[in-house]
Short mmCIF file of C-alpha atoms in Angstrom, two decimals:
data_model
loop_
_atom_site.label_atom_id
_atom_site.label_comp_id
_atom_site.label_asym_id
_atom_site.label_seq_id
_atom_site.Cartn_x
_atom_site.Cartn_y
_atom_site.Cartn_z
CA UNK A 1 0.00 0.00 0.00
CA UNK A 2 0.90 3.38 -0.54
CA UNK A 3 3.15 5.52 1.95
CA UNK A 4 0.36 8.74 2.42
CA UNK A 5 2.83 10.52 5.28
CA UNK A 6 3.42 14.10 4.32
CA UNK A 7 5.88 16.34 4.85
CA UNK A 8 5.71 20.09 3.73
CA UNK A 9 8.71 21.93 5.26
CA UNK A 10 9.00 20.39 8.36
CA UNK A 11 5.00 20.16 9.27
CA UNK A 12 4.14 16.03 9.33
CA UNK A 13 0.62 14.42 8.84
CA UNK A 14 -0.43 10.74 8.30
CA UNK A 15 -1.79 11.99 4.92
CA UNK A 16 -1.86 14.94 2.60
CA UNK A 17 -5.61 16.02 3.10
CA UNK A 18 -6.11 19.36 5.61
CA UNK A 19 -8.91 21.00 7.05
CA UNK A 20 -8.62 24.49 5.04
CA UNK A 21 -8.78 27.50 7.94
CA UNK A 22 -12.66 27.92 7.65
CA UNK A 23 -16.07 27.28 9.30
CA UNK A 24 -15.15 23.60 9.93
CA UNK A 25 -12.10 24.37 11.78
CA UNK A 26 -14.01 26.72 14.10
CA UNK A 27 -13.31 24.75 17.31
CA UNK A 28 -11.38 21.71 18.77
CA UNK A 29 -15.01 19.53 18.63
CA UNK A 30 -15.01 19.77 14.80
CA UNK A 31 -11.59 18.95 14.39
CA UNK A 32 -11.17 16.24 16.72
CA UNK A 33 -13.98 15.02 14.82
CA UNK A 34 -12.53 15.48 11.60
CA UNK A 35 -9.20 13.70 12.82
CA UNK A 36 -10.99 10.92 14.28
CA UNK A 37 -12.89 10.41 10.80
CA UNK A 38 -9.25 10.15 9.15
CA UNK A 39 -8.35 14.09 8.48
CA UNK A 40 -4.50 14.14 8.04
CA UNK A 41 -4.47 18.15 9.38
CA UNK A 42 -6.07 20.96 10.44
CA UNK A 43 -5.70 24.64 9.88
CA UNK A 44 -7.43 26.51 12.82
CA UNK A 45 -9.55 28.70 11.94
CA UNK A 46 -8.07 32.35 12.26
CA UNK A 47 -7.26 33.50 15.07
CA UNK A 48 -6.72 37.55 15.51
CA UNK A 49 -7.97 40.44 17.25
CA UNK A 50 -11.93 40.28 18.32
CA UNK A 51 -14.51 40.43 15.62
CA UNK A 52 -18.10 40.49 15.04
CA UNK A 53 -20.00 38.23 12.77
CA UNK A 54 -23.15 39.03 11.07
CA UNK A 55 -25.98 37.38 10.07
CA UNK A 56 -26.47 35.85 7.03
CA UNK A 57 -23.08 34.87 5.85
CA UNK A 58 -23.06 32.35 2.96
CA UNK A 59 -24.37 32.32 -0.51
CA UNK A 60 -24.38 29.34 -3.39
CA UNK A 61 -23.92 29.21 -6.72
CA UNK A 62 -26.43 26.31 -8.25
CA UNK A 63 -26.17 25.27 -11.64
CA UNK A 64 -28.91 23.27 -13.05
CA UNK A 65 -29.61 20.19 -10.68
CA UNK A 66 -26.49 20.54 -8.95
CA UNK A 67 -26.39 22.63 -5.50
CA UNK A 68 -23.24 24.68 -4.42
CA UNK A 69 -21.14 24.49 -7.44
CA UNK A 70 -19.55 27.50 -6.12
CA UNK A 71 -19.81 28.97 -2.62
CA UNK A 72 -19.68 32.66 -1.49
CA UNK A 73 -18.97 33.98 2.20
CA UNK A 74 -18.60 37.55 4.31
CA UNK A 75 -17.92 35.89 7.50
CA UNK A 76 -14.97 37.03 8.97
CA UNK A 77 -11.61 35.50 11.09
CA UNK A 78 -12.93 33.95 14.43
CA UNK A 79 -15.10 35.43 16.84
CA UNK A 80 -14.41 32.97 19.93
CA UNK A 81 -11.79 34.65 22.28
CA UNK A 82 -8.47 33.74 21.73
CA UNK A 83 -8.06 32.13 24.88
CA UNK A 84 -10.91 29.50 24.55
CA UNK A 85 -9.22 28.69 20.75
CA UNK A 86 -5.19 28.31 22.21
CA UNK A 87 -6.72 25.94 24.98
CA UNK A 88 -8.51 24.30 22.24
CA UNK A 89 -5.61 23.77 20.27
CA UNK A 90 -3.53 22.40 23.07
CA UNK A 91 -6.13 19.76 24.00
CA UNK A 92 -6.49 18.65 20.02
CA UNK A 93 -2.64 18.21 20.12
CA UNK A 94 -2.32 16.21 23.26
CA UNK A 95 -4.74 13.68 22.02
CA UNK A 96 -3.51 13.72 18.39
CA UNK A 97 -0.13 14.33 18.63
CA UNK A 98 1.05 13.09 15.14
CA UNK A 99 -2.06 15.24 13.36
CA UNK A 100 -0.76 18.35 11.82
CA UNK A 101 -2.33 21.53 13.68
CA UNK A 102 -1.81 25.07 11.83
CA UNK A 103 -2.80 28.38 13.12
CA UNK A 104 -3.84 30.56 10.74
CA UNK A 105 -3.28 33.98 12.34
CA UNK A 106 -4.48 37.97 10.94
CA UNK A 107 -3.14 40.76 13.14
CA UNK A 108 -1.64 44.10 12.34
CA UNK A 109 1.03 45.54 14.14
CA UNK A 110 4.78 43.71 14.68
CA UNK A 111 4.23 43.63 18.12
CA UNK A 112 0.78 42.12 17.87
CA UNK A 113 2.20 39.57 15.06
CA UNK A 114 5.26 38.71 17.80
CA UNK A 115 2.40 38.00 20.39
CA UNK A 116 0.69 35.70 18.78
CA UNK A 117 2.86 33.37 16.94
CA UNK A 118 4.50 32.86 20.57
CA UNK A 119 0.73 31.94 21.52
CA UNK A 120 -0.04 29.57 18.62
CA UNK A 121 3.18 27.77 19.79
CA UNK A 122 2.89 27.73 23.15
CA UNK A 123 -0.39 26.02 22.64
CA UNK A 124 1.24 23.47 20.40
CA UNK A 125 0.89 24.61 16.74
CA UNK A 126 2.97 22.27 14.44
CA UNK A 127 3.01 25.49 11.94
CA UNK A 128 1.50 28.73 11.06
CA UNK A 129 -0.12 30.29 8.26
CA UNK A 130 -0.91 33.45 7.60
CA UNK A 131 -3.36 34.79 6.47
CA UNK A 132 -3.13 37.62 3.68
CA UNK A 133 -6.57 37.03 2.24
CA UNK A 134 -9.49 39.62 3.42
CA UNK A 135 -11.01 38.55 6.74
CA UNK A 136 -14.64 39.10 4.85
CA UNK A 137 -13.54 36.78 2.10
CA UNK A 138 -10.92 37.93 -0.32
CA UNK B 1 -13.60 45.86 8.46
CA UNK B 2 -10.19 44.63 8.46
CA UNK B 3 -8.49 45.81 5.45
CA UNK B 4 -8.84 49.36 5.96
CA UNK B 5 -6.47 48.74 8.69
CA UNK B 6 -3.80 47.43 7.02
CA UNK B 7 -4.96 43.42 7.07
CA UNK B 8 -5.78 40.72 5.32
CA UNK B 9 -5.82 41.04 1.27
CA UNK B 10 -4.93 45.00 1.07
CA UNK B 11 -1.56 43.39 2.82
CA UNK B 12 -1.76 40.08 0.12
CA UNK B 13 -2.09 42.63 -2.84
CA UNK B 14 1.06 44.29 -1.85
CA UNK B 15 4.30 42.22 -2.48
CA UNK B 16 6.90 44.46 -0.24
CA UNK B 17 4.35 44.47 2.50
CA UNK B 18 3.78 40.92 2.73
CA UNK B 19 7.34 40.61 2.74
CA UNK B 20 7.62 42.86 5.96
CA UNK B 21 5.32 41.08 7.34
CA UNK B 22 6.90 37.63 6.69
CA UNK B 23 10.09 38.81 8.33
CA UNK B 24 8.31 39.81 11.50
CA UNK B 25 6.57 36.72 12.13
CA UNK B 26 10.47 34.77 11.43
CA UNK B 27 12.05 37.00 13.92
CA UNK B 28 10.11 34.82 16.58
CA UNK B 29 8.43 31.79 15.01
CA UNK B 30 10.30 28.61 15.89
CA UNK B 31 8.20 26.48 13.73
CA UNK B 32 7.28 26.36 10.09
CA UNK B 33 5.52 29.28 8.46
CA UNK B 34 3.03 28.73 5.37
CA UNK B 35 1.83 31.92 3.97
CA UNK B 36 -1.64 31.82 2.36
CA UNK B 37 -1.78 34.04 -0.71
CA UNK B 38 -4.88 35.39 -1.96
CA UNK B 39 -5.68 34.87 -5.76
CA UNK B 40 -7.28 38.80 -6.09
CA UNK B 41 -3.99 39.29 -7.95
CA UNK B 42 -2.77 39.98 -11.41
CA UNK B 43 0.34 37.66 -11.25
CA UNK B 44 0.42 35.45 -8.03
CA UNK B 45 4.01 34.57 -8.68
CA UNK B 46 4.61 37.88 -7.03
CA UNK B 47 3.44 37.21 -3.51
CA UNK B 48 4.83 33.80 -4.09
CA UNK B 49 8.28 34.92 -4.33
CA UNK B 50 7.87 37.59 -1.88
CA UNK B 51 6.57 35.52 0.67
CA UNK B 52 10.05 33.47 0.04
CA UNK B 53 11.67 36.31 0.39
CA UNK B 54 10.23 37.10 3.41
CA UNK B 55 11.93 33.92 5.14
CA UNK B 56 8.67 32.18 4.49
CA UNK B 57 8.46 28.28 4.72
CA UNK B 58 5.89 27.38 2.25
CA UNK B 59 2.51 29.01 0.54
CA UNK B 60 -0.63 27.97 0.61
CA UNK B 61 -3.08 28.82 -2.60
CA UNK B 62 -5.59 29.97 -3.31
CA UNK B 63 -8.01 31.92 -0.74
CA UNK B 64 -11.05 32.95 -1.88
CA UNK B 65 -12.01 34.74 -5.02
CA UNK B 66 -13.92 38.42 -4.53
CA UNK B 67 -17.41 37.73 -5.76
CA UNK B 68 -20.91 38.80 -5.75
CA UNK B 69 -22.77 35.00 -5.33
CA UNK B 70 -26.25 36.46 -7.47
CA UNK B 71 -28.46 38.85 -7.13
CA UNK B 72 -32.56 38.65 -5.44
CA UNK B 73 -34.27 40.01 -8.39
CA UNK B 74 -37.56 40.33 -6.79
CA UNK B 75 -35.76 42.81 -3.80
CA UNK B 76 -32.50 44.39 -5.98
CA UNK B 77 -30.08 43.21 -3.39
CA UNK B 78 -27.09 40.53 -3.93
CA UNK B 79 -26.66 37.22 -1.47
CA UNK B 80 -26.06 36.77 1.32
CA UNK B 81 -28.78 39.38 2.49
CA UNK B 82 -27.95 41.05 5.77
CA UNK B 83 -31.41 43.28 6.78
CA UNK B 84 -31.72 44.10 2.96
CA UNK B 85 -28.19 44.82 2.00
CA UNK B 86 -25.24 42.55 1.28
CA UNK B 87 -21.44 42.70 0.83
CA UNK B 88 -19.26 41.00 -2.09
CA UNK B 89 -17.68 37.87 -0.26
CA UNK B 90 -15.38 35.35 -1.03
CA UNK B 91 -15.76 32.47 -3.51
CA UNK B 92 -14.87 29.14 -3.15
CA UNK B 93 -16.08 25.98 -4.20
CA UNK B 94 -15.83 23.16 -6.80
CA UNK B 95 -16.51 26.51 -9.49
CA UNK B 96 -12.80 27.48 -8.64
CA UNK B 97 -10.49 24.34 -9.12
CA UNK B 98 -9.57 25.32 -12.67
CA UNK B 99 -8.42 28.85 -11.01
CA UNK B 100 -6.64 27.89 -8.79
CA UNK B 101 -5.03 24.59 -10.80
CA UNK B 102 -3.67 27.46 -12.76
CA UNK B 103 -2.14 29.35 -10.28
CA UNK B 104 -0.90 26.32 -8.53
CA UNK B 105 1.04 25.87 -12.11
CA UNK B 106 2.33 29.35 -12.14
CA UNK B 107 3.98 28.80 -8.32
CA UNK B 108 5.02 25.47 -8.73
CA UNK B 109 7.06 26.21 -11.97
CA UNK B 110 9.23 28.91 -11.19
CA UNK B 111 12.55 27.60 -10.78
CA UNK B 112 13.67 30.23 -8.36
CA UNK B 113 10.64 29.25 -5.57
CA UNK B 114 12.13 26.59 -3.38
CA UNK B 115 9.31 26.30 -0.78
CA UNK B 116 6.68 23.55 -0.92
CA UNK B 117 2.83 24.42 -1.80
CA UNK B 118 -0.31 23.99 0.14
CA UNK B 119 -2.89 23.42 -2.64
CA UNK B 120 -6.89 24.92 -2.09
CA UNK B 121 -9.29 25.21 -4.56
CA UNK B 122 -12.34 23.18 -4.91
CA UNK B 123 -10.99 19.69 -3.64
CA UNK B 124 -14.07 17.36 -3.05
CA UNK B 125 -12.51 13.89 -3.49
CA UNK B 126 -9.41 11.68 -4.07
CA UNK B 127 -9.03 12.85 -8.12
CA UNK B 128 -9.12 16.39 -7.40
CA UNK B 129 -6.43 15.83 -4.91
CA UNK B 130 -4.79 13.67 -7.10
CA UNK B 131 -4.75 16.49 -10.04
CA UNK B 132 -3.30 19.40 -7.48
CA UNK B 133 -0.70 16.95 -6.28
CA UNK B 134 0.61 16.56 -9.58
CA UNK B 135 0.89 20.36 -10.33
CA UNK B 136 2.63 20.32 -7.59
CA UNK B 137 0.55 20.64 -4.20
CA UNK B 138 2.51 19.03 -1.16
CA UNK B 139 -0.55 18.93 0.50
CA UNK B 140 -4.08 19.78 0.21
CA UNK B 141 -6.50 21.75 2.19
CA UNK B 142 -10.48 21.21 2.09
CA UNK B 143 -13.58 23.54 3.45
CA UNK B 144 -16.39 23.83 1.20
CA UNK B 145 -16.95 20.04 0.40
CA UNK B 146 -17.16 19.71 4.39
CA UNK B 147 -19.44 22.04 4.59
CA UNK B 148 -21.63 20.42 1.98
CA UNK B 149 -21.31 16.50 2.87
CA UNK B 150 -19.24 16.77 6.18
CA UNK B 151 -15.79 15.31 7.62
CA UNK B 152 -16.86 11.83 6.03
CA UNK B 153 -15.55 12.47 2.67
CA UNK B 154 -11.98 12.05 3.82
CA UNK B 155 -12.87 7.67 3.69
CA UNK B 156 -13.22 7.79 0.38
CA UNK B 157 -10.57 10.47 -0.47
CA UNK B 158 -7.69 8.35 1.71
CA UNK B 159 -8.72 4.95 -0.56
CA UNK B 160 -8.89 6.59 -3.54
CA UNK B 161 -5.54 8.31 -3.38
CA UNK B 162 -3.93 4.80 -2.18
CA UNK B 163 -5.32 2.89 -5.18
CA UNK B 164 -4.53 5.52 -7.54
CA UNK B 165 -0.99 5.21 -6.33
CA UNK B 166 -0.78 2.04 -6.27
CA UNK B 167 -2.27 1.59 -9.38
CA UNK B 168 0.33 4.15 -11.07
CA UNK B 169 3.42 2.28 -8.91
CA UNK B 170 3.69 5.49 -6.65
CA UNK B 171 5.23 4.05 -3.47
CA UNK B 172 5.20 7.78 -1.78
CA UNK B 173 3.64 11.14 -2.50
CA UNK B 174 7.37 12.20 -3.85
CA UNK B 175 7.08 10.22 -6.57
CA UNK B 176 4.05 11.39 -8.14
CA UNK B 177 4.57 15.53 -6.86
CA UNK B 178 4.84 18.03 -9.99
CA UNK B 179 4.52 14.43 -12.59
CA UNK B 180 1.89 16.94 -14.33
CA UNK B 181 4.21 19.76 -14.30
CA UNK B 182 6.66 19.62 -17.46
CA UNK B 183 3.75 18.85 -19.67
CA UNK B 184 2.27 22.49 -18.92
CA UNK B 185 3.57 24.69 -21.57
CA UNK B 186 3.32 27.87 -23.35
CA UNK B 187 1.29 27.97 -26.47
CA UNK B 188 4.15 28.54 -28.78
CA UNK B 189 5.41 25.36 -27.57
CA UNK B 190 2.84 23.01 -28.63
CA UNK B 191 3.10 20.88 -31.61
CA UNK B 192 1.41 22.62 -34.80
CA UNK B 193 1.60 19.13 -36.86
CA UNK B 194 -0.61 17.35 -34.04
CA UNK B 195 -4.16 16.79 -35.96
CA UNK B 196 -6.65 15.10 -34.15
CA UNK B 197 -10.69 14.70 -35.87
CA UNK B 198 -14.12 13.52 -34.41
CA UNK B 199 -15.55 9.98 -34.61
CA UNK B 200 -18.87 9.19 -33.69
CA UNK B 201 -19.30 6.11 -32.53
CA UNK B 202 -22.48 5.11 -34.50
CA UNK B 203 -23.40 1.92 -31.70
CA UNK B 204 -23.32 4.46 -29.01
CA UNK B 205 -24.77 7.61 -30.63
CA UNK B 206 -28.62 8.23 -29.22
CA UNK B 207 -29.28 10.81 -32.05
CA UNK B 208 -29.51 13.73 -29.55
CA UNK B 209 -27.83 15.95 -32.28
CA UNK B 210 -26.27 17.78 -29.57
CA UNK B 211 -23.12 18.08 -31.63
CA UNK B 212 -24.62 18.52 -34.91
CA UNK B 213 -25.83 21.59 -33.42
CA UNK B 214 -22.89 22.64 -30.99
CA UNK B 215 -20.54 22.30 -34.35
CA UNK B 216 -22.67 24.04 -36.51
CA UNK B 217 -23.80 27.17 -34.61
CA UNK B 218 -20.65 27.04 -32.22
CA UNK B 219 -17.53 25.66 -34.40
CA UNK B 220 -16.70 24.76 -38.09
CA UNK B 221 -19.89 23.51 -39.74
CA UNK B 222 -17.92 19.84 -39.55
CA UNK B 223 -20.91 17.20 -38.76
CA UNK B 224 -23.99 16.78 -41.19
CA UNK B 225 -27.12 15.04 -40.80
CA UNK B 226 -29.08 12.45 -42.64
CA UNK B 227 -31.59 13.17 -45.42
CA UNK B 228 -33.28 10.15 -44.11
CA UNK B 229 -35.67 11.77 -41.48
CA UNK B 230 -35.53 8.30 -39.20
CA UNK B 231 -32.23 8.47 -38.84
CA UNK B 232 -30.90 11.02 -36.09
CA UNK B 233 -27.41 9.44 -36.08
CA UNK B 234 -24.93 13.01 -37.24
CA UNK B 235 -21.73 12.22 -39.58
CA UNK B 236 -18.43 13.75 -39.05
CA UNK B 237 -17.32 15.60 -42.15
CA UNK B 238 -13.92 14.67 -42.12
CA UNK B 239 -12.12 17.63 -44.10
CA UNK B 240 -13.78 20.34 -42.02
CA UNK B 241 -13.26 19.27 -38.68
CA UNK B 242 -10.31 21.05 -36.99
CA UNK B 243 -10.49 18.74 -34.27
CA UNK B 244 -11.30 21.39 -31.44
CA UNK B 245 -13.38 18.71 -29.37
CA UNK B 246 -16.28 20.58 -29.24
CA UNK B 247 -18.57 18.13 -30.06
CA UNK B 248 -17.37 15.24 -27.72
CA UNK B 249 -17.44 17.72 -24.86
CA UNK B 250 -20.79 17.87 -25.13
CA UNK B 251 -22.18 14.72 -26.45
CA UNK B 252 -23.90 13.64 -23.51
CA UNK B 253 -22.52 9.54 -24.34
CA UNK B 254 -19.61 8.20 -22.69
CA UNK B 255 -16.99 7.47 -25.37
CA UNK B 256 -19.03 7.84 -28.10
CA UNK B 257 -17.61 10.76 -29.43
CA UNK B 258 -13.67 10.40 -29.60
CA UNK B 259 -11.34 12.23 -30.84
CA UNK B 260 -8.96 10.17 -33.15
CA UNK B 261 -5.14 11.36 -34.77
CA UNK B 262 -4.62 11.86 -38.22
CA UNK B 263 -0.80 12.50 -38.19
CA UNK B 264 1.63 10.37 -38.56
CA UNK B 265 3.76 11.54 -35.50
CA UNK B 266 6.67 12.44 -37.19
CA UNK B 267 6.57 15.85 -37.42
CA UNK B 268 7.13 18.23 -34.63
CA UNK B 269 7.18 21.61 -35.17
CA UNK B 270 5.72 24.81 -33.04
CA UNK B 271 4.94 28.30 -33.54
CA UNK B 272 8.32 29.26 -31.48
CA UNK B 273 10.19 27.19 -33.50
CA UNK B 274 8.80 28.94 -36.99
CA UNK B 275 9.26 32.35 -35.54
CA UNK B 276 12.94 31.33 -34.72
CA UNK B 277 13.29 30.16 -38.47
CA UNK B 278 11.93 33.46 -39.23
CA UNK B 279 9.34 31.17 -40.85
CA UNK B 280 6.16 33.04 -39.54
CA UNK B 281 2.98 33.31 -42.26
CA UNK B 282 3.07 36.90 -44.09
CA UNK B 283 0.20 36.04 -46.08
CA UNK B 284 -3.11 34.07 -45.31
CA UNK B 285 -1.98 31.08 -48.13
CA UNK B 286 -0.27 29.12 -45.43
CA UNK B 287 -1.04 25.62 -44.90
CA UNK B 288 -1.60 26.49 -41.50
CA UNK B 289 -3.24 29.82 -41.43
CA UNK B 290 -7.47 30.11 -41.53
CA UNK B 291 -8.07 30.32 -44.86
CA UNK B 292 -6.42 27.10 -46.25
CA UNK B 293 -7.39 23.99 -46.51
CA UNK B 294 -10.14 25.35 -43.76
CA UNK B 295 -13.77 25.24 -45.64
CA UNK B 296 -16.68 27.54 -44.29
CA UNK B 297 -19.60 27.61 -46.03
CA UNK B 298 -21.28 30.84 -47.91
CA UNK B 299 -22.97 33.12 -45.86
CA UNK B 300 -26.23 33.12 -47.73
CA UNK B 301 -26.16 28.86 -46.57
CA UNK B 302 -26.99 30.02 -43.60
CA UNK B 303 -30.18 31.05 -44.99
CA UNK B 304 -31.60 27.55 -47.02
CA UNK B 305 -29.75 25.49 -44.27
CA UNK B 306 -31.81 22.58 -43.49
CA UNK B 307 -33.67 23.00 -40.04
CA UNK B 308 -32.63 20.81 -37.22
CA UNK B 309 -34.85 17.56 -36.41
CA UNK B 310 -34.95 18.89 -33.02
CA UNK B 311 -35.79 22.71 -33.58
CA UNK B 312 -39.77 23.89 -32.63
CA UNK B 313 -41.02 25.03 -36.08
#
């Protein structure tokens, strides 16, 4: 059988398939859920200075028979505290320690950006992405 | 919100900035550091390189595309609605593979990028995987298909990516990385002698005249129909067809449209290679420019053309 483990500079998982730092990686129940069901990694969903979300936030694109061909969203980076998400993270790792779990991070400032990568890995991040994409979808 | 303070894509748009912004998080960060690049970009080999530059570990690609989803045409306001108004948003989705398959390409090519590649784009199952592995993708990262059919998915995706390896003799995910890769080339690079034409399969073909149609309003006026009105079955007419594929794209009949070589596979020659030769047409009486050897019919045929079986009178 095929050898799956992956390797992308430095950060291991069982297999090449991650979570994608969205709605499903929104808390440590979905993605020890997702790793359970065979999810090589996870990027958190991202985690940055306090934000409000808004109601509705998703659109789809159907075409013909076929629903959510393409999908459209103005929900933002998380809105859990940052506290609850690090503890979260730390609790995923200890109980799947060879899972790959990325923090995707948005902040501003250098000092802000220093603070939390040191958080991310102090809670046990195997990596960090970052996230240069608009936190409303861009 | 965030971009008018200095976040998110405004900072993705701007090579030098994500590039500040790279160094600060390696001044600290002890492990690796994948930068996500957004795809609202001319040329996204520019943040690619950048984020390099930056001390960066790998890139992930694509985020989401800017979009407006559709529009409520009963209440002139765009989706999502939030009290009556909307926003655009980001778009994401099985609609975006080819997108970001191409920009995936454009990374993953450049001889000077040394970092490894998160792919993102519309991966639903083990082929789509399959396809951004071999442009390159190290690994690949899933939302929407989650949010459509949940963390399940990843059973099948798993077994199908160890059969197809198995089935191609790929004993790792090294083996089979970027396989996809040299076979991606500029236009001017392609073979001009190539010459493939349609065959309809006459067992298979259901008469839809989908491709009688598609060719004739759509292409080169290349498949004809019978004069017998019981029989729906279209002919290929051989010395029109350019071979675009139009017409097995969308016969609706596995494999019963194929596209079949003419050449003899001997010849190789490209547009670079006849510009190098100084050997480019000057005049439209080249063998391979439009108008030889390339019929099209009068324009006053269009008029006394025979109507399709399937057209309402």
């Amino acid at each position: 059988m095929a050898n799956l483990q992956t390797n992308l500079a430095g950060i291991k998982s069982p297999n090449p398939f991650w979570l994608a730092s969205a709605p499903p990686t929104n808390s440590g129940y979905q993605i020890m859920k997702a790793f359970d069901a065979g999810w090589g990694g996870a990027v958190w969903k991202t985690l940055g200075v306090p934000v409000v979300n808004i109601s509705s936030r998703y659109g789809a694109l159907n075409y013909r028979d076929n629903r959510m061909v393409g999908f459209n969203n103005i929900e933002l980076i998380t809105d859990r505290p940052l506290a609850d998400n690090l503890r979260e993270i730390e609790e995923v790792k200890k109980r799947f320690p060879d899972h790959a779990v990325i923090a995707s991070l948005m902040v501003e400032t250098r000092e802000q950006w220093h603070q939390i990568v040191k958080d991310a890995e102090n809670a046990g991040a195997d990596g960090l992405e970052l996230n240069f994409g608009c936190p409303h979808g861009m | 919100m965030e971009c008018e303070r200095g976040m998110g894509s405004a900072v993705g748009q701007e090579p030098k900035v994500l590039m500040t912004i790279v160094s600060w998080v390696k001044e600290v960060a002890k492990v690796p550091v994948i930068v996500k690049l957004t795809p609202n970009i001319t040329d996204i080999t520019r943040p690619a390189r950048a984020a390099q530059e930056g001390g960066g570990d790998a890139i992930s690609l694509i985020n989401t595309i800017q979009s407006l989803i559709g529009v409520d045409i009963d209440n002139f306001v765009t989706y999502p609605v939030v009290d009556g108004k909307s926003s655009n948003g980001g778009y994401c989705g099985p609609a975006v593979k080819p997108i970001a398959m191409n920009m995936l390409k454009n990374c993953a090519q450049l001889p000077d990028l040394k970092i490894p590649i998160s792919g993102i784009g519309g991966i639903e199952n083990w082929r789509d995987a399959v396809e951004f592995i071999l442009l390159g993708a190290t690994s690949v990262q899933v939302c929407t298909a989650v949010m459509h059919y949940g963390f399940g998915i990843i059973r099948e995706m798993v077994s199908g990516l160890e059969r197809y390896m198995d089935d191609k003799g790929f004993e790792n995910l090294d083996q089979m990385r970027g396989r996809a890769l040299p076979n991606v080339m500029h236009w001017e690079d392609l073979n001009l002698k190539y010459k493939v034409v349609a065959n309809i399969n006459e067992d298979k073909c259901i008469g839809c005249q989908l491709c009688y149609t598609a060719c004739e309003d759509g292409a080169h006026q290349a498949i004809s129909l019978s004069d017998d009105p019981l029989n729906r079955k279209p002919t290929i007419i051989e010395e029109n067809c350019v071979g675009c594929n139009l017409c097995s794209l969308v016969c609706p009949v596995e494999s019963c449209i194929e596209m079949q070589r003419r050449d003899d596979g001997k010849e190789h020659l490209t547009w670079k290679d006849r510009t190098l030769a100084g050997n480019i047409p000057v005049t439209f009486n080249d063998p391979l420019a439009g108008g030889l050897h390339h019929w099209v019919p009068e324009p006053a045929e269009a008029l006394t053309k025979q109507t399709p079986l399937h057209y309402k009178l």
